[in-house]
Amino acid sequence: MKILGLYKNSQIFKIALAIAIVVVCYIASVFYSQMQKLDSTVELIANSNETQLELEKLLSVISIYETSLRSYIITKDEAYIKNRFLSRGKIEQNIKNLKKLTSNDFTRSQHIDRLKKLIDYRFKLFRQTLIIAKSKNVNRLELNSKLLESSDVTEMMKSFVSKIIFSESAKAKIQNNNHQFELQDSITTAFLLVILSLVILFLSFNKMNVDIEELKKANDKLKLLNESYNTAEMTAGFGHWMLNLETSTYTFSDNLFRLMGVEPNAFEPNIENTIKYIHPDDLDYVTKVHKDSLLNHQSTSMTFRFLTPKGEVRYIMGVGSFTKDGNGDLIKIGVNYDITNQYKKTLELENNNKELKYINTELEAFNNIVSHDLQEPLRKIQMFISRLEEKELDLLSQQGKDYFSKIRVAANRMQTLLIDLVNYSRTIKGDKVFVETDLKMVLDEILQDLSSNIEEKKAAIEIGKLPTIKVIPFQIKQLFINLISNSLKYSKEDIVSQIKITSKKITEKEMRDYKIINKEDYYKIVITDNGIGFKQEYAEKIFLLFKRLETDPKYSGTGLGLAICNRIVENHKGFIKVKGEPGVGAKFYVFIPKGDLL
Amino acid sequence: MKLNFNYDGNIACRAILQDQLEKLDIKYQLLDLGQIEISDDVSEESFAELEISLKKYAIHIIDNPKGQLIQKIKDAIIEIVYEKEKFPNITISQYLSDKLNFRYGYITNVFSEYTHTSIENFIIIQKIERAKKLIIEEELTLTEISHELNYSSVAYLSTQFKKVTGLTPSMFKRIVDKRRQLSNNE
Amino acid sequence: MITHQDSMHILLADDDEDDRTFFSEAIQELKMNNKLTLFKDGNELMDYLVHPDIKLPHVLFLDLNMPGKTGIECLKQIRANTRFKDVSIAIYSTSSSEKDIEDTFIEGANIYITKPNDFSSLKKVIQEVVNMNWQFHSSGLNIETFFFST
């Protein structure tokens, strides 16, 4: 689970890393383009400055020229003008330079072209002035006008140049400002780049650290798991093996070796070595199943025996199934389970079951003997007693008559005993089929069955609310027949016998006393009578087999009736309780679980 | 296929009598239960023929006076048991002696002598017979049946039912139902 | 019409010799002018009944637990034959189980008698059965629902 989480994390981490690298690349390219831009700005500024310089040089050449010309006019010294061609060359050079500098800008090169024209015109004026000045008779007026014009043109030129210089310097200023900005941006970008790289570096490092930690933990856990698996196999009697079908190599778990009765890794795991430990009787079957499965790749399940070197036989449940390992190789994994104990227990259980079935048939036979074969001769005895009584009794002495009457009483008692015994054995065996049964209907039927008995006792029987319960119908009928018969039998002679059967709610006290967890788990049915009752101290004994409280022959009984009741209630996983008070009556409480407890 | 049906024996009997008498051209008048009046000029031959033809239907001509009296007693009892609403405030003994014009003591003696049973017993048998019919018809509950038959309680009806049949009404019902099921499955 | 003067023809099939003796003694003592024929088992009984010349009995007493043909087998066989539809069948058995009673009634028995354990009860039972049978046959009662158990 954790390993899976880790894997998932690294996946996310990979994505984050990729995004970060893309971002870094982007920022780096932005930085590069900023640098490029910065470069061109610097170039532009240099160009502008150079242009200014050339222009100023130009102006100064022209000024020098003018000054020389003036000086010549005044002094007529030829030395002032001997360098004039040189200057002209200089200017040509300047113009050429300027042309070159402004070649990439149409407006600027136009400006330069105009400047050149102005300079050409100015030189024309120089020449004209010089010609006038050199002539013998200097026309003062003409010279003056030429000088004036020259001066004007120079001024114009100067102002034009200064205009250009101004525009150049303005441009340079803007460029400079831009340069400042770009420089700022570049610094920010560079800083960002560094920070981001650092963050990525840190995260990577951290992640690596965590990964290693997790890996270590996972490894530890795996080790522990492996160990506990080994222990578990040993404790539970499991052993497993693996067969790589690509490489045909077997792997056996330690405990598989132990199951075969040898130390772990006692031999090289393969079929040839293993079959030595398989019970010879099972060998063909086991190898066939295994080899078939290697062909059809179907899961296997079989029971066989290992025969250990010590000669011990172990019953093994072996299952095998096919899967693919991490490399995509087809492998068969098998688990062998030592079921020797279960097998032995099942055998034992089967034997017990057989014995039980035998006992049950015996019981049934016994039941038949009691209900039919024993009753037959007894009935005959009673029949002959009645024949003798009717015909021959007078021939007997008084003592003989007494004996005879005792024989009759004993025979009658034996008969009731046999009937009760049959009923009792029917509660032990018998078909225990649970059926939804309306107790009200059962009691209606019982009252019909007992009608003559009830009539005879002049009993008033009240039936209250009764539930429909899942029970064994004939047993539950027997239960209520016995309880009502009991109440009728132990009724008082002087008053009207009143018997009430109704269901009631379970009280808190009863829950405590009888350890009932939930009131809704049981039905409680109460049978109340106003008979002779009994002392509460006998309350438990009354349900015991052959236990009778009354010794008065008037209340004849076999001591089986209530034992049968107890038995029936137990068959229904319920319990029966009784409360008695001498001279007042008895209350029987029948607790029967509701369906789901059965 | 099995069919269940009910019928009125009385009407059936009358129809049979009418059929047979008309077949033999005997003039007749249907009187009370189990009695007809025929003209005196019926020949010995046709009388014998009538007797034979009726025997097939288990109808017997009773020609001794005591036998006739017993039949009358039985008919009267059946009448009371089956149509009790007609006789709200009369005891059976009263009704019998009034109807038959004999002392009740005489009636009971003659009855016991000929039928092996007492009038009281015969009444009980008839009442239980009616109870059986009502149980089978399934239209009334046991309580209603006990009321219909003038029993003070279901318990008393059950007691008497058991005395006559040896069975409880429930068991009786179960047996009849299962018998029907059995014959329907055939 | 059957009257009490007519003799009743009664059959009893029971493998127990003592029981047959008790039964015939009871019939004798009752002085009911009855004719009783005894059979030692079911086969003997059925051999007799299939004979076409016999006078049909009024009541047949049938023990359930008999060697050879059991009572219930005889009962089924008899009830399958319409010739015997007017013969009342009384089961005469030691078993008093409700199941046996119900089963035999369902198979067509009319009377179920648990063998009594004293002689006077036996006499009383036989008398009651004969009487009840006579009532049913003489008073136009529904034989189909003629059940009597004691």
mmCIF file with all atom_site columns, N, CA, C and O in Angstrom, chain A residues 372 375-376 379-380 382-384 386-387 390-391 412 415 445 449 477, chain C residues 16 18-19 22 25 29 65 94 98 115-120 122-123:
data_model
loop_
_atom_site.group_PDB
_atom_site.id
_atom_site.type_symbol
_atom_site.label_atom_id
_atom_site.label_alt_id
_atom_site.label_comp_id
_atom_site.label_asym_id
_atom_site.label_entity_id
_atom_site.label_seq_id
_atom_site.pdbx_PDB_ins_code
_atom_site.Cartn_x
_atom_site.Cartn_y
_atom_site.Cartn_z
_atom_site.occupancy
_atom_site.B_iso_or_equiv
_atom_site.pdbx_formal_charge
_atom_site.auth_seq_id
_atom_site.auth_comp_id
_atom_site.auth_asym_id
_atom_site.auth_atom_id
_atom_site.pdbx_PDB_model_num
ATOM 1   N N  . HIS A 1 372 ? -44.681 -51.416 21.199 1.00 0.00 ? 372 HIS A N  1
ATOM 2   C CA . HIS A 1 372 ? -45.533 -52.475 20.665 1.00 0.00 ? 372 HIS A CA 1
ATOM 3   C C  . HIS A 1 372 ? -45.296 -53.821 21.349 1.00 0.00 ? 372 HIS A C  1
ATOM 4   O O  . HIS A 1 372 ? -46.173 -54.349 22.015 1.00 0.00 ? 372 HIS A O  1
ATOM 5   N N  . GLN A 1 375 ? -45.939 -53.868 25.029 1.00 0.00 ? 375 GLN A N  1
ATOM 6   C CA . GLN A 1 375 ? -47.331 -53.600 25.375 1.00 0.00 ? 375 GLN A CA 1
ATOM 7   C C  . GLN A 1 375 ? -48.250 -54.768 25.040 1.00 0.00 ? 375 GLN A C  1
ATOM 8   O O  . GLN A 1 375 ? -49.269 -54.965 25.694 1.00 0.00 ? 375 GLN A O  1
ATOM 9   N N  . GLU A 1 376 ? -47.865 -55.504 23.999 1.00 0.00 ? 376 GLU A N  1
ATOM 10  C CA . GLU A 1 376 ? -48.684 -56.654 23.606 1.00 0.00 ? 376 GLU A CA 1
ATOM 11  C C  . GLU A 1 376 ? -48.900 -57.626 24.772 1.00 0.00 ? 376 GLU A C  1
ATOM 12  O O  . GLU A 1 376 ? -50.047 -57.845 25.169 1.00 0.00 ? 376 GLU A O  1
ATOM 13  N N  . ARG A 1 379 ? -50.824 -56.129 27.627 1.00 0.00 ? 379 ARG A N  1
ATOM 14  C CA . ARG A 1 379 ? -52.261 -56.018 27.374 1.00 0.00 ? 379 ARG A CA 1
ATOM 15  C C  . ARG A 1 379 ? -52.944 -57.375 27.591 1.00 0.00 ? 379 ARG A C  1
ATOM 16  O O  . ARG A 1 379 ? -54.032 -57.448 28.152 1.00 0.00 ? 379 ARG A O  1
ATOM 17  N N  . LYS A 1 380 ? -52.249 -58.416 27.162 1.00 0.00 ? 380 LYS A N  1
ATOM 18  C CA . LYS A 1 380 ? -52.817 -59.754 27.357 1.00 0.00 ? 380 LYS A CA 1
ATOM 19  C C  . LYS A 1 380 ? -52.949 -60.060 28.841 1.00 0.00 ? 380 LYS A C  1
ATOM 20  O O  . LYS A 1 380 ? -53.978 -60.588 29.290 1.00 0.00 ? 380 LYS A O  1
ATOM 21  N N  . GLN A 1 382 ? -53.307 -57.958 31.185 1.00 0.00 ? 382 GLN A N  1
ATOM 22  C CA . GLN A 1 382 ? -54.455 -57.198 31.700 1.00 0.00 ? 382 GLN A CA 1
ATOM 23  C C  . GLN A 1 382 ? -55.771 -57.831 31.264 1.00 0.00 ? 382 GLN A C  1
ATOM 24  O O  . GLN A 1 382 ? -56.731 -57.890 32.028 1.00 0.00 ? 382 GLN A O  1
ATOM 25  N N  . MET A 1 383 ? -55.793 -58.319 30.039 1.00 0.00 ? 383 MET A N  1
ATOM 26  C CA . MET A 1 383 ? -56.995 -58.966 29.520 1.00 0.00 ? 383 MET A CA 1
ATOM 27  C C  . MET A 1 383 ? -57.344 -60.202 30.355 1.00 0.00 ? 383 MET A C  1
ATOM 28  O O  . MET A 1 383 ? -58.499 -60.369 30.772 1.00 0.00 ? 383 MET A O  1
ATOM 29  N N  . PHE A 1 384 ? -56.325 -61.016 30.600 1.00 0.00 ? 384 PHE A N  1
ATOM 30  C CA . PHE A 1 384 ? -56.590 -62.227 31.387 1.00 0.00 ? 384 PHE A CA 1
ATOM 31  C C  . PHE A 1 384 ? -56.961 -61.875 32.813 1.00 0.00 ? 384 PHE A C  1
ATOM 32  O O  . PHE A 1 384 ? -57.801 -62.543 33.422 1.00 0.00 ? 384 PHE A O  1
ATOM 33  N N  . SER A 1 386 ? -58.659 -59.319 33.648 1.00 0.00 ? 386 SER A N  1
ATOM 34  C CA . SER A 1 386 ? -60.077 -58.943 33.642 1.00 0.00 ? 386 SER A CA 1
ATOM 35  C C  . SER A 1 386 ? -60.974 -60.171 33.465 1.00 0.00 ? 386 SER A C  1
ATOM 36  O O  . SER A 1 386 ? -62.071 -60.221 34.019 1.00 0.00 ? 386 SER A O  1
ATOM 37  N N  . ARG A 1 387 ? -60.481 -61.136 32.697 1.00 0.00 ? 387 ARG A N  1
ATOM 38  C CA . ARG A 1 387 ? -61.266 -62.367 32.534 1.00 0.00 ? 387 ARG A CA 1
ATOM 39  C C  . ARG A 1 387 ? -61.400 -63.093 33.872 1.00 0.00 ? 387 ARG A C  1
ATOM 40  O O  . ARG A 1 387 ? -62.497 -63.510 34.254 1.00 0.00 ? 387 ARG A O  1
ATOM 41  N N  . GLU A 1 390 ? -63.624 -61.301 36.355 1.00 0.00 ? 390 GLU A N  1
ATOM 42  C CA . GLU A 1 390 ? -65.041 -61.412 36.067 1.00 0.00 ? 390 GLU A CA 1
ATOM 43  C C  . GLU A 1 390 ? -65.596 -62.793 36.441 1.00 0.00 ? 390 GLU A C  1
ATOM 44  O O  . GLU A 1 390 ? -66.666 -62.906 37.000 1.00 0.00 ? 390 GLU A O  1
ATOM 45  N N  . LYS A 1 391 ? -64.807 -63.813 36.140 1.00 0.00 ? 391 LYS A N  1
ATOM 46  C CA . LYS A 1 391 ? -65.330 -65.167 36.235 1.00 0.00 ? 391 LYS A CA 1
ATOM 47  C C  . LYS A 1 391 ? -64.879 -65.920 37.486 1.00 0.00 ? 391 LYS A C  1
ATOM 48  O O  . LYS A 1 391 ? -65.633 -66.663 38.074 1.00 0.00 ? 391 LYS A O  1
ATOM 49  N N  . ASN A 1 412 ? -51.517 -52.067 35.439 1.00 0.00 ? 412 ASN A N  1
ATOM 50  C CA . ASN A 1 412 ? -52.015 -50.787 34.911 1.00 0.00 ? 412 ASN A CA 1
ATOM 51  C C  . ASN A 1 412 ? -50.929 -49.724 34.958 1.00 0.00 ? 412 ASN A C  1
ATOM 52  O O  . ASN A 1 412 ? -50.766 -48.927 34.038 1.00 0.00 ? 412 ASN A O  1
ATOM 53  N N  . GLN A 1 415 ? -48.472 -50.100 32.337 1.00 0.00 ? 415 GLN A N  1
ATOM 54  C CA . GLN A 1 415 ? -48.982 -49.655 31.040 1.00 0.00 ? 415 GLN A CA 1
ATOM 55  C C  . GLN A 1 415 ? -48.790 -48.147 30.858 1.00 0.00 ? 415 GLN A C  1
ATOM 56  O O  . GLN A 1 415 ? -48.272 -47.694 29.829 1.00 0.00 ? 415 GLN A O  1
ATOM 57  N N  . GLU A 1 445 ? -56.831 -27.574 19.487 1.00 0.00 ? 445 GLU A N  1
ATOM 58  C CA . GLU A 1 445 ? -56.855 -29.004 19.221 1.00 0.00 ? 445 GLU A CA 1
ATOM 59  C C  . GLU A 1 445 ? -56.668 -29.805 20.516 1.00 0.00 ? 445 GLU A C  1
ATOM 60  O O  . GLU A 1 445 ? -57.344 -30.804 20.746 1.00 0.00 ? 445 GLU A O  1
ATOM 61  N N  . ASP A 1 449 ? -58.854 -32.637 22.322 1.00 0.00 ? 449 ASP A N  1
ATOM 62  C CA . ASP A 1 449 ? -58.336 -33.944 22.734 1.00 0.00 ? 449 ASP A CA 1
ATOM 63  C C  . ASP A 1 449 ? -58.648 -34.225 24.195 1.00 0.00 ? 449 ASP A C  1
ATOM 64  O O  . ASP A 1 449 ? -58.999 -35.343 24.568 1.00 0.00 ? 449 ASP A O  1
ATOM 65  N N  . LYS A 1 477 ? -47.190 -29.920 20.828 1.00 0.00 ? 477 LYS A N  1
ATOM 66  C CA . LYS A 1 477 ? -48.522 -30.356 21.244 1.00 0.00 ? 477 LYS A CA 1
ATOM 67  C C  . LYS A 1 477 ? -48.392 -31.215 22.503 1.00 0.00 ? 477 LYS A C  1
ATOM 68  O O  . LYS A 1 477 ? -49.112 -31.006 23.478 1.00 0.00 ? 477 LYS A O  1
ATOM 69  N N  . ASP C 2 16  ? -53.181 -63.034 16.136 1.00 0.00 ? 16  ASP C N  1
ATOM 70  C CA . ASP C 2 16  ? -52.984 -63.420 17.529 1.00 0.00 ? 16  ASP C CA 1
ATOM 71  C C  . ASP C 2 16  ? -54.152 -64.306 17.995 1.00 0.00 ? 16  ASP C C  1
ATOM 72  O O  . ASP C 2 16  ? -55.307 -63.888 18.002 1.00 0.00 ? 16  ASP C O  1
ATOM 73  N N  . ASP C 2 18  ? -54.899 -65.495 20.988 1.00 0.00 ? 18  ASP C N  1
ATOM 74  C CA . ASP C 2 18  ? -55.577 -65.040 22.198 1.00 0.00 ? 18  ASP C CA 1
ATOM 75  C C  . ASP C 2 18  ? -56.602 -63.964 21.863 1.00 0.00 ? 18  ASP C C  1
ATOM 76  O O  . ASP C 2 18  ? -57.720 -63.973 22.368 1.00 0.00 ? 18  ASP C O  1
ATOM 77  N N  . ASP C 2 19  ? -56.172 -63.033 21.005 1.00 0.00 ? 19  ASP C N  1
ATOM 78  C CA . ASP C 2 19  ? -57.080 -61.947 20.649 1.00 0.00 ? 19  ASP C CA 1
ATOM 79  C C  . ASP C 2 19  ? -58.323 -62.462 19.926 1.00 0.00 ? 19  ASP C C  1
ATOM 80  O O  . ASP C 2 19  ? -59.427 -61.969 20.144 1.00 0.00 ? 19  ASP C O  1
ATOM 81  N N  . PHE C 2 22  ? -60.483 -63.926 22.685 1.00 0.00 ? 22  PHE C N  1
ATOM 82  C CA . PHE C 2 22  ? -61.168 -62.858 23.433 1.00 0.00 ? 22  PHE C CA 1
ATOM 83  C C  . PHE C 2 22  ? -62.339 -62.314 22.635 1.00 0.00 ? 22  PHE C C  1
ATOM 84  O O  . PHE C 2 22  ? -63.432 -62.113 23.143 1.00 0.00 ? 22  PHE C O  1
ATOM 85  N N  . GLU C 2 25  ? -65.271 -64.760 22.313 1.00 0.00 ? 25  GLU C N  1
ATOM 86  C CA . GLU C 2 25  ? -65.931 -64.873 23.623 1.00 0.00 ? 25  GLU C CA 1
ATOM 87  C C  . GLU C 2 25  ? -66.794 -63.651 23.903 1.00 0.00 ? 25  GLU C C  1
ATOM 88  O O  . GLU C 2 25  ? -67.909 -63.753 24.393 1.00 0.00 ? 25  GLU C O  1
ATOM 89  N N  . GLU C 2 29  ? -70.753 -63.599 24.521 1.00 0.00 ? 29  GLU C N  1
ATOM 90  C CA . GLU C 2 29  ? -71.352 -63.082 25.755 1.00 0.00 ? 29  GLU C CA 1
ATOM 91  C C  . GLU C 2 29  ? -72.344 -61.965 25.482 1.00 0.00 ? 29  GLU C C  1
ATOM 92  O O  . GLU C 2 29  ? -73.247 -61.715 26.266 1.00 0.00 ? 29  GLU C O  1
ATOM 93  N N  . ASN C 2 65  ? -51.135 -55.238 12.267 1.00 0.00 ? 65  ASN C N  1
ATOM 94  C CA . ASN C 2 65  ? -49.824 -55.880 12.256 1.00 0.00 ? 65  ASN C CA 1
ATOM 95  C C  . ASN C 2 65  ? -49.975 -57.391 12.095 1.00 0.00 ? 65  ASN C C  1
ATOM 96  O O  . ASN C 2 65  ? -50.126 -58.111 13.070 1.00 0.00 ? 65  ASN C O  1
ATOM 97  N N  . THR C 2 94  ? -53.250 -52.703 18.284 1.00 0.00 ? 94  THR C N  1
ATOM 98  C CA . THR C 2 94  ? -52.692 -52.270 19.571 1.00 0.00 ? 94  THR C CA 1
ATOM 99  C C  . THR C 2 94  ? -52.207 -50.829 19.508 1.00 0.00 ? 94  THR C C  1
ATOM 100 O O  . THR C 2 94  ? -52.133 -50.163 20.511 1.00 0.00 ? 94  THR C O  1
ATOM 101 N N  . GLU C 2 98  ? -51.738 -41.546 16.725 1.00 0.00 ? 98  GLU C N  1
ATOM 102 C CA . GLU C 2 98  ? -52.635 -40.692 15.947 1.00 0.00 ? 98  GLU C CA 1
ATOM 103 C C  . GLU C 2 98  ? -52.385 -40.889 14.456 1.00 0.00 ? 98  GLU C C  1
ATOM 104 O O  . GLU C 2 98  ? -53.301 -40.829 13.649 1.00 0.00 ? 98  GLU C O  1
ATOM 105 N N  . LYS C 2 115 ? -57.032 -51.976 20.700 1.00 0.00 ? 115 LYS C N  1
ATOM 106 C CA . LYS C 2 115 ? -57.382 -53.167 21.475 1.00 0.00 ? 115 LYS C CA 1
ATOM 107 C C  . LYS C 2 115 ? -57.415 -52.821 22.955 1.00 0.00 ? 115 LYS C C  1
ATOM 108 O O  . LYS C 2 115 ? -56.420 -52.354 23.504 1.00 0.00 ? 115 LYS C O  1
ATOM 109 N N  . PRO C 2 116 ? -58.550 -53.033 23.593 1.00 0.00 ? 116 PRO C N  1
ATOM 110 C CA . PRO C 2 116 ? -58.651 -52.637 25.003 1.00 0.00 ? 116 PRO C CA 1
ATOM 111 C C  . PRO C 2 116 ? -57.899 -53.610 25.898 1.00 0.00 ? 116 PRO C C  1
ATOM 112 O O  . PRO C 2 116 ? -57.545 -54.700 25.476 1.00 0.00 ? 116 PRO C O  1
ATOM 113 N N  . ASN C 2 117 ? -57.637 -53.163 27.122 1.00 0.00 ? 117 ASN C N  1
ATOM 114 C CA . ASN C 2 117 ? -56.875 -54.049 28.001 1.00 0.00 ? 117 ASN C CA 1
ATOM 115 C C  . ASN C 2 117 ? -57.722 -54.666 29.115 1.00 0.00 ? 117 ASN C C  1
ATOM 116 O O  . ASN C 2 117 ? -57.211 -55.166 30.093 1.00 0.00 ? 117 ASN C O  1
ATOM 117 N N  . ASP C 2 118 ? -59.048 -54.561 28.964 1.00 0.00 ? 118 ASP C N  1
ATOM 118 C CA . ASP C 2 118 ? -59.836 -55.468 29.807 1.00 0.00 ? 118 ASP C CA 1
ATOM 119 C C  . ASP C 2 118 ? -61.084 -55.912 29.064 1.00 0.00 ? 118 ASP C C  1
ATOM 120 O O  . ASP C 2 118 ? -61.522 -55.263 28.113 1.00 0.00 ? 118 ASP C O  1
ATOM 121 N N  . PHE C 2 119 ? -61.572 -57.033 29.511 1.00 0.00 ? 119 PHE C N  1
ATOM 122 C CA . PHE C 2 119 ? -62.583 -57.742 28.728 1.00 0.00 ? 119 PHE C CA 1
ATOM 123 C C  . PHE C 2 119 ? -63.895 -56.969 28.628 1.00 0.00 ? 119 PHE C C  1
ATOM 124 O O  . PHE C 2 119 ? -64.520 -56.934 27.567 1.00 0.00 ? 119 PHE C O  1
ATOM 125 N N  . SER C 2 120 ? -64.289 -56.350 29.722 1.00 0.00 ? 120 SER C N  1
ATOM 126 C CA . SER C 2 120 ? -65.570 -55.630 29.671 1.00 0.00 ? 120 SER C CA 1
ATOM 127 C C  . SER C 2 120 ? -65.495 -54.482 28.668 1.00 0.00 ? 120 SER C C  1
ATOM 128 O O  . SER C 2 120 ? -66.471 -54.193 27.967 1.00 0.00 ? 120 SER C O  1
ATOM 129 N N  . LEU C 2 122 ? -63.732 -54.515 26.007 1.00 0.00 ? 122 LEU C N  1
ATOM 130 C CA . LEU C 2 122 ? -63.815 -55.145 24.680 1.00 0.00 ? 122 LEU C CA 1
ATOM 131 C C  . LEU C 2 122 ? -65.266 -55.377 24.284 1.00 0.00 ? 122 LEU C C  1
ATOM 132 O O  . LEU C 2 122 ? -65.690 -55.043 23.180 1.00 0.00 ? 122 LEU C O  1
ATOM 133 N N  . LYS C 2 123 ? -66.011 -55.934 25.249 1.00 0.00 ? 123 LYS C N  1
ATOM 134 C CA . LYS C 2 123 ? -67.432 -56.195 24.971 1.00 0.00 ? 123 LYS C CA 1
ATOM 135 C C  . LYS C 2 123 ? -68.151 -54.885 24.625 1.00 0.00 ? 123 LYS C C  1
ATOM 136 O O  . LYS C 2 123 ? -68.915 -54.793 23.674 1.00 0.00 ? 123 LYS C O  1
#
